Amino acid sequence: MSSKIPVYQDNINRHPETTNSKANVNVSARIAENMKRSNVQFEFKETTIPSKFNFALKTDPAGITLLKPQKNAPRKKPTAKAYKGPSSRLEAELRDQNRLLEAFNEDLQKNLSHSKEKVDLLEQQYVYLQGEKNDIQKQLENCLHLLVAGNIDLVLGEKIAETTQQKEEERKEVQNVSLELMGELQSFGQNVSEHRAQVQQVQEKMRDLRGKREQHLEEREAFSLEVEEMEKALEQAEQLLVEM
């Protein structure tokens, strides 16, 4: 579509080449500045305007010379398909990483629930054994008090001197058994504390994973904003090319 712009004949005859070259320089500078802002590197064929045009001069009745430019050749609009590759590739990588993180999170949740069940079972066993230990200790103390106080054989009621040594040996044996039980309970308590430490480590790992996931989401949002800015910059560049 040709436009009729009133231009004085003197200006056209004197500076036809300088005006066209300045327009080319201004358009190229604007495109380069927009490409630097969007941080995108791509190649395109620069369409230059010839320095000399054949203008058909037409004078209206008022004496003003009208410029009738030639029809410009149709220009192909640059497509932005080649520049959507990196963004789609990065989005695919982010989706894969997100799927891996979700699978790892599910595994950790399963392990954590299994560990919690183990800890609950061990705590129940610990409470049960602690109660049995207290009962055994009470019984042992009662038996020892009876043996020391009466110094008699409760079964036979005779041979007190002979049975005293036997009772003493039994008492020592019972004490040894009680000491062994105490050692087992202590080792059990250590195992419970180790399991608790493992559970705490799993919880810390879960917190770290949640923090990494939040950081990943923030990076993804920032990347989406950058992609939108790149698309806006490409649209501006296409607009500038169309306006040329």
Short mmCIF file of N, CA and C in Angstrom, two decimals, residues 136-137 139-141 143-144 166-183:
data_model
loop_
_atom_site.label_atom_id
_atom_site.label_comp_id
_atom_site.label_asym_id
_atom_site.label_seq_id
_atom_site.Cartn_x
_atom_site.Cartn_y
_atom_site.Cartn_z
N ILE A 136 11.12 -58.18 87.98
CA ILE A 136 12.17 -59.14 88.35
C ILE A 136 13.05 -58.58 89.46
N GLN A 137 13.37 -57.29 89.35
CA GLN A 137 14.20 -56.69 90.39
C GLN A 137 13.48 -56.69 91.74
N GLN A 139 11.17 -58.84 92.70
CA GLN A 139 11.17 -60.22 93.19
C GLN A 139 12.54 -60.62 93.74
N LEU A 140 13.59 -60.22 93.04
CA LEU A 140 14.94 -60.53 93.51
C LEU A 140 15.22 -59.88 94.86
N GLU A 141 14.81 -58.63 94.98
CA GLU A 141 15.03 -57.95 96.26
C GLU A 141 14.26 -58.63 97.40
N CYS A 143 13.32 -61.78 97.53
CA CYS A 143 13.97 -63.07 97.83
C CYS A 143 15.25 -62.88 98.63
N LEU A 144 16.02 -61.89 98.25
CA LEU A 144 17.27 -61.64 98.97
C LEU A 144 16.99 -61.24 100.42
N GLN A 166 24.50 -72.86 99.20
CA GLN A 166 23.78 -73.08 97.94
C GLN A 166 22.94 -71.85 97.58
N LYS A 167 22.29 -71.29 98.56
CA LYS A 167 21.50 -70.08 98.31
C LYS A 167 22.38 -68.91 97.88
N GLU A 168 23.55 -68.87 98.49
CA GLU A 168 24.47 -67.80 98.12
C GLU A 168 24.89 -67.94 96.66
N GLU A 169 25.14 -69.16 96.25
CA GLU A 169 25.50 -69.40 94.84
C GLU A 169 24.32 -69.05 93.92
N GLU A 170 23.14 -69.45 94.37
CA GLU A 170 21.97 -69.10 93.56
C GLU A 170 21.76 -67.59 93.50
N ARG A 171 22.00 -66.97 94.64
CA ARG A 171 21.87 -65.51 94.65
C ARG A 171 22.86 -64.85 93.68
N LYS A 172 24.11 -65.38 93.70
CA LYS A 172 25.11 -64.84 92.77
C LYS A 172 24.70 -65.09 91.32
N GLU A 173 24.16 -66.29 91.12
CA GLU A 173 23.71 -66.60 89.75
C GLU A 173 22.59 -65.67 89.32
N VAL A 174 21.67 -65.45 90.24
CA VAL A 174 20.57 -64.52 89.93
C VAL A 174 21.10 -63.12 89.67
N GLN A 175 22.07 -62.71 90.46
CA GLN A 175 22.68 -61.40 90.25
C GLN A 175 23.35 -61.33 88.87
N ASN A 176 24.05 -62.41 88.51
CA ASN A 176 24.68 -62.44 87.19
C ASN A 176 23.64 -62.34 86.08
N VAL A 177 22.54 -63.10 86.27
CA VAL A 177 21.47 -63.03 85.27
C VAL A 177 20.89 -61.63 85.18
N SER A 178 20.70 -61.01 86.35
CA SER A 178 20.16 -59.65 86.35
C SER A 178 21.14 -58.68 85.69
N LEU A 179 22.44 -58.89 85.92
CA LEU A 179 23.43 -58.03 85.27
C LEU A 179 23.40 -58.22 83.75
N GLU A 180 23.25 -59.48 83.32
CA GLU A 180 23.15 -59.73 81.88
C GLU A 180 21.91 -59.05 81.30
N LEU A 181 20.81 -59.15 82.05
CA LEU A 181 19.59 -58.47 81.58
C LEU A 181 19.78 -56.96 81.51
N MET A 182 20.48 -56.42 82.49
CA MET A 182 20.77 -54.99 82.47
C MET A 182 21.61 -54.62 81.26
N GLY A 183 22.62 -55.46 80.96
CA GLY A 183 23.44 -55.19 79.78
C GLY A 183 22.63 -55.24 78.50
#
